[in-house]
């Protein structure tokens, strides 16, 4: 035996609207939660969600009085809501149609001068060839970049800065060695061994 298919959201909304139209009464949530499952087959756990969706769409009115919310809907309001929704959809369709026309015009304009003529095909081939040539030349140029006077100048400047930095650190090492000698009476070889300093450590030429 096949399992009974549950109601869709739209079916639940329609059935809940029937509760209001048939009774023409005002209800609290607890009333709807009792009536909807029994008379309309709406699952109890979904009643509040379905009711809120109808309120959000302005199909059911809701008013808070004291500590309770009261809900009601009349056929005239539903008709007005449907008309409003229909007008809104018509406007959206009209706007979409205008956008489509505008896009089509733009596409047609962009096609002007791009017709598939022999001349255009020839020019496109030339353009592609020139692009490939430019790529090859850039690759070739990169090979000789090390010979570029500006690059060499920048490298020399960088070397000077690096050499100055090395000299400063060499000064620091000798200063530490001198302080260690005075403080602990260590000789050079012992200090070099303790700090991992090469025996031939000295300033760069």
Short mmCIF file of C-alpha atoms in Angstrom, two decimals:
data_model
loop_
_atom_site.label_atom_id
_atom_site.label_comp_id
_atom_site.label_asym_id
_atom_site.label_seq_id
_atom_site.Cartn_x
_atom_site.Cartn_y
_atom_site.Cartn_z
CA UNK A 1 0.00 0.00 0.00
CA UNK A 2 1.50 3.34 -1.06
CA UNK A 3 2.17 5.99 1.55
CA UNK A 4 -0.22 8.96 1.45
CA UNK A 5 1.43 12.04 0.01
CA UNK A 6 1.51 15.10 2.30
CA UNK A 7 0.00 18.44 1.39
CA UNK A 8 2.13 21.06 -0.33
CA UNK A 9 2.54 24.49 1.25
CA UNK A 10 0.15 26.04 -1.28
CA UNK A 11 -2.49 23.37 -0.57
CA UNK A 12 -2.17 24.02 3.17
CA UNK A 13 -2.55 27.77 2.60
CA UNK A 14 -5.67 27.25 0.46
CA UNK A 15 -7.27 24.97 3.04
CA UNK A 16 -6.47 27.35 5.88
CA UNK A 17 -8.08 30.22 3.97
CA UNK A 18 -11.20 28.04 3.70
CA UNK A 19 -11.41 27.97 7.50
CA UNK A 20 -11.71 31.76 7.57
CA UNK A 21 -14.04 32.05 4.54
CA UNK A 22 -16.40 29.32 5.67
CA UNK A 23 -16.73 30.56 9.24
CA UNK A 24 -16.30 34.33 8.71
CA UNK A 25 -15.09 34.36 12.30
CA UNK A 26 -12.11 35.63 14.30
CA UNK A 27 -9.69 33.08 15.77
CA UNK A 28 -6.74 32.81 18.10
CA UNK A 29 -3.77 30.65 17.16
CA UNK A 30 -4.84 27.89 19.54
CA UNK A 31 -8.24 27.75 17.78
CA UNK A 32 -6.62 27.37 14.36
CA UNK A 33 -4.25 24.73 15.75
CA UNK A 34 -7.29 22.67 16.79
CA UNK A 35 -9.44 23.21 13.69
CA UNK A 36 -6.84 22.95 10.89
CA UNK A 37 -5.64 19.37 11.56
CA UNK A 38 -9.15 17.98 12.14
CA UNK A 39 -11.17 19.67 9.41
CA UNK A 40 -8.50 20.41 6.79
CA UNK A 41 -5.86 17.74 7.32
CA UNK A 42 -3.06 20.23 7.95
CA UNK A 43 -0.25 18.76 10.06
CA UNK A 44 -0.34 20.32 13.58
CA UNK A 45 3.40 21.12 13.51
CA UNK A 46 2.98 23.27 10.36
CA UNK A 47 -0.15 25.25 11.31
CA UNK A 48 1.69 28.22 12.83
CA UNK A 49 4.13 28.45 9.88
CA UNK A 50 1.33 28.32 7.27
CA UNK A 51 -0.73 30.92 9.15
CA UNK A 52 2.27 33.26 9.42
CA UNK A 53 2.92 32.95 5.67
CA UNK A 54 -0.64 34.09 4.99
CA UNK A 55 -0.21 37.04 7.37
CA UNK A 56 3.09 37.96 5.67
CA UNK A 57 1.34 37.93 2.28
CA UNK A 58 -1.39 40.20 3.64
CA UNK A 59 -4.07 37.55 3.04
CA UNK A 60 -4.92 37.15 6.73
CA UNK A 61 -5.22 40.06 9.18
CA UNK A 62 -3.61 39.82 12.60
CA UNK A 63 -4.21 42.08 15.58
CA UNK A 64 -2.74 41.83 19.06
CA UNK A 65 -5.31 42.50 21.79
CA UNK A 66 -4.00 42.25 25.32
CA UNK A 67 -1.73 39.23 25.45
CA UNK A 68 -3.30 37.36 22.53
CA UNK A 69 -3.14 37.56 18.73
CA UNK A 70 -6.40 37.41 16.78
CA UNK A 71 -6.63 36.33 13.15
CA UNK A 72 -9.34 36.85 10.53
CA UNK A 73 -9.81 37.02 6.78
CA UNK A 74 -12.82 37.79 4.58
CA UNK A 75 -13.35 36.90 0.90
CA UNK A 76 -13.28 40.57 -0.13
CA UNK A 77 -9.79 41.00 1.36
CA UNK A 78 -8.54 37.85 -0.34
CA UNK A 79 -9.88 39.11 -3.67
CA UNK A 80 -8.16 42.46 -3.15
CA UNK A 81 -4.89 40.69 -2.22
CA UNK A 82 -5.07 38.52 -5.35
CA UNK A 83 -5.72 41.58 -7.54
CA UNK A 84 -2.77 43.35 -5.94
CA UNK A 85 -0.54 40.30 -6.48
CA UNK A 86 -1.72 40.01 -10.09
CA UNK A 87 -0.94 43.67 -10.75
CA UNK A 88 2.49 43.23 -9.18
CA UNK A 89 3.22 40.19 -11.37
CA UNK A 90 2.00 42.03 -14.49
CA UNK A 91 4.35 44.92 -13.67
CA UNK A 92 7.27 42.53 -13.18
CA UNK A 93 6.46 40.84 -16.51
CA UNK A 94 6.26 44.25 -18.24
CA UNK A 95 9.61 45.34 -16.74
CA UNK A 96 11.21 42.04 -17.79
CA UNK A 97 9.86 42.47 -21.34
CA UNK A 98 11.31 46.01 -21.53
CA UNK A 99 14.68 44.77 -20.28
CA UNK A 100 14.63 42.00 -22.89
CA UNK A 101 13.94 44.52 -25.69
CA UNK A 102 16.73 46.78 -24.39
CA UNK A 103 19.22 43.88 -24.25
CA UNK A 104 18.26 42.75 -27.77
CA UNK A 105 18.86 46.28 -29.09
CA UNK A 106 22.26 46.41 -27.37
CA UNK A 107 23.19 43.04 -28.87
CA UNK A 108 22.18 44.19 -32.36
CA UNK A 109 24.25 47.38 -31.99
CA UNK A 110 27.27 45.41 -30.84
CA UNK A 111 27.05 43.24 -33.97
CA UNK A 112 27.50 46.27 -36.27
CA UNK A 113 30.96 46.19 -37.81
CA UNK A 114 31.50 42.59 -36.70
CA UNK A 115 29.96 40.87 -39.68
CA UNK A 116 31.86 37.83 -40.89
CA UNK A 117 33.53 39.44 -43.92
CA UNK A 118 36.80 38.25 -45.51
CA UNK A 119 38.47 41.51 -44.50
CA UNK A 120 37.47 41.06 -40.87
CA UNK A 121 38.68 37.45 -40.84
CA UNK A 122 42.01 38.59 -42.30
CA UNK A 123 42.38 41.35 -39.69
CA UNK A 124 41.57 38.94 -36.87
CA UNK A 125 44.27 36.56 -38.09
CA UNK A 126 46.77 39.44 -38.23
CA UNK A 127 45.79 40.49 -34.72
CA UNK A 128 46.30 36.95 -33.41
CA UNK A 129 49.66 36.75 -35.16
CA UNK A 130 50.79 40.07 -33.67
CA UNK A 131 49.72 38.96 -30.20
CA UNK A 132 51.76 35.77 -30.52
CA UNK A 133 54.75 37.76 -31.77
CA UNK A 134 54.46 40.14 -28.84
CA UNK A 135 54.39 37.21 -26.40
CA UNK A 136 57.53 35.73 -27.99
CA UNK A 137 59.35 39.08 -27.89
CA UNK A 138 58.48 39.57 -24.23
CA UNK A 139 59.87 36.09 -23.47
CA UNK A 140 63.03 36.91 -25.40
CA UNK A 141 63.37 40.24 -23.63
CA UNK A 142 63.10 38.52 -20.27
CA UNK A 143 66.18 36.44 -21.12
CA UNK A 144 68.29 39.61 -21.46
CA UNK A 145 66.80 41.35 -18.45
CA UNK A 146 69.97 40.74 -16.42
CA UNK A 147 71.86 42.94 -18.89
CA UNK A 148 69.43 45.80 -18.47
CA UNK A 149 71.39 48.85 -17.11
CA UNK A 150 68.54 49.76 -14.77
CA UNK A 151 68.42 46.21 -13.40
CA UNK A 152 72.20 46.17 -12.91
CA UNK A 153 72.06 49.57 -11.17
CA UNK A 154 69.33 48.32 -8.83
CA UNK A 155 71.31 45.16 -8.05
CA UNK A 156 74.42 47.20 -7.22
CA UNK A 157 72.44 49.44 -4.92
CA UNK A 158 70.93 46.38 -3.25
CA UNK A 159 74.42 44.89 -2.80
CA UNK A 160 75.66 48.07 -1.07
CA UNK A 161 72.73 47.99 1.36
CA UNK A 162 73.32 44.29 2.04
CA UNK A 163 77.04 44.85 2.62
CA UNK A 164 76.34 47.66 5.10
CA UNK A 165 73.93 45.38 6.96
CA UNK A 166 76.57 42.61 7.11
CA UNK A 167 79.13 45.09 8.45
CA UNK A 168 76.73 46.20 11.21
CA UNK A 169 76.17 42.60 12.30
CA UNK A 170 79.90 41.93 12.18
CA UNK A 171 80.41 44.94 14.49
CA UNK A 172 77.80 43.47 16.84
CA UNK A 173 79.50 40.07 16.89
CA UNK A 174 82.90 41.58 17.69
CA UNK A 175 81.33 43.77 20.39
CA UNK A 176 79.78 40.68 22.03
CA UNK A 177 83.08 38.80 21.81
CA UNK A 178 84.91 41.74 23.41
CA UNK A 179 82.35 41.98 26.23
CA UNK A 180 82.51 38.21 26.83
CA UNK A 181 86.31 38.30 27.05
CA UNK A 182 86.22 41.05 29.69
CA UNK A 183 83.33 39.53 31.66
CA UNK A 184 84.40 35.87 31.72
CA UNK A 185 88.08 35.99 30.62
CA UNK A 186 87.35 33.59 27.72
CA UNK A 187 89.75 33.35 24.77
CA UNK A 188 88.67 33.69 21.11
CA UNK A 189 88.55 29.97 20.34
CA UNK A 190 86.30 29.23 23.34
CA UNK A 191 83.93 32.09 22.47
CA UNK A 192 83.82 31.02 18.82
CA UNK A 193 83.00 27.45 19.83
CA UNK A 194 80.30 28.53 22.31
CA UNK A 195 78.50 30.80 19.83
CA UNK A 196 79.19 28.80 16.64
CA UNK A 197 81.38 31.53 15.15
CA UNK A 198 83.79 30.37 12.38
CA UNK A 199 87.46 30.80 13.19
CA UNK A 200 87.99 32.88 10.02
CA UNK A 201 85.07 35.19 10.81
CA UNK A 202 85.93 38.77 9.70
CA UNK A 203 84.69 41.82 7.81
CA UNK A 204 83.86 41.51 4.11
CA UNK A 205 86.26 43.07 1.64
#
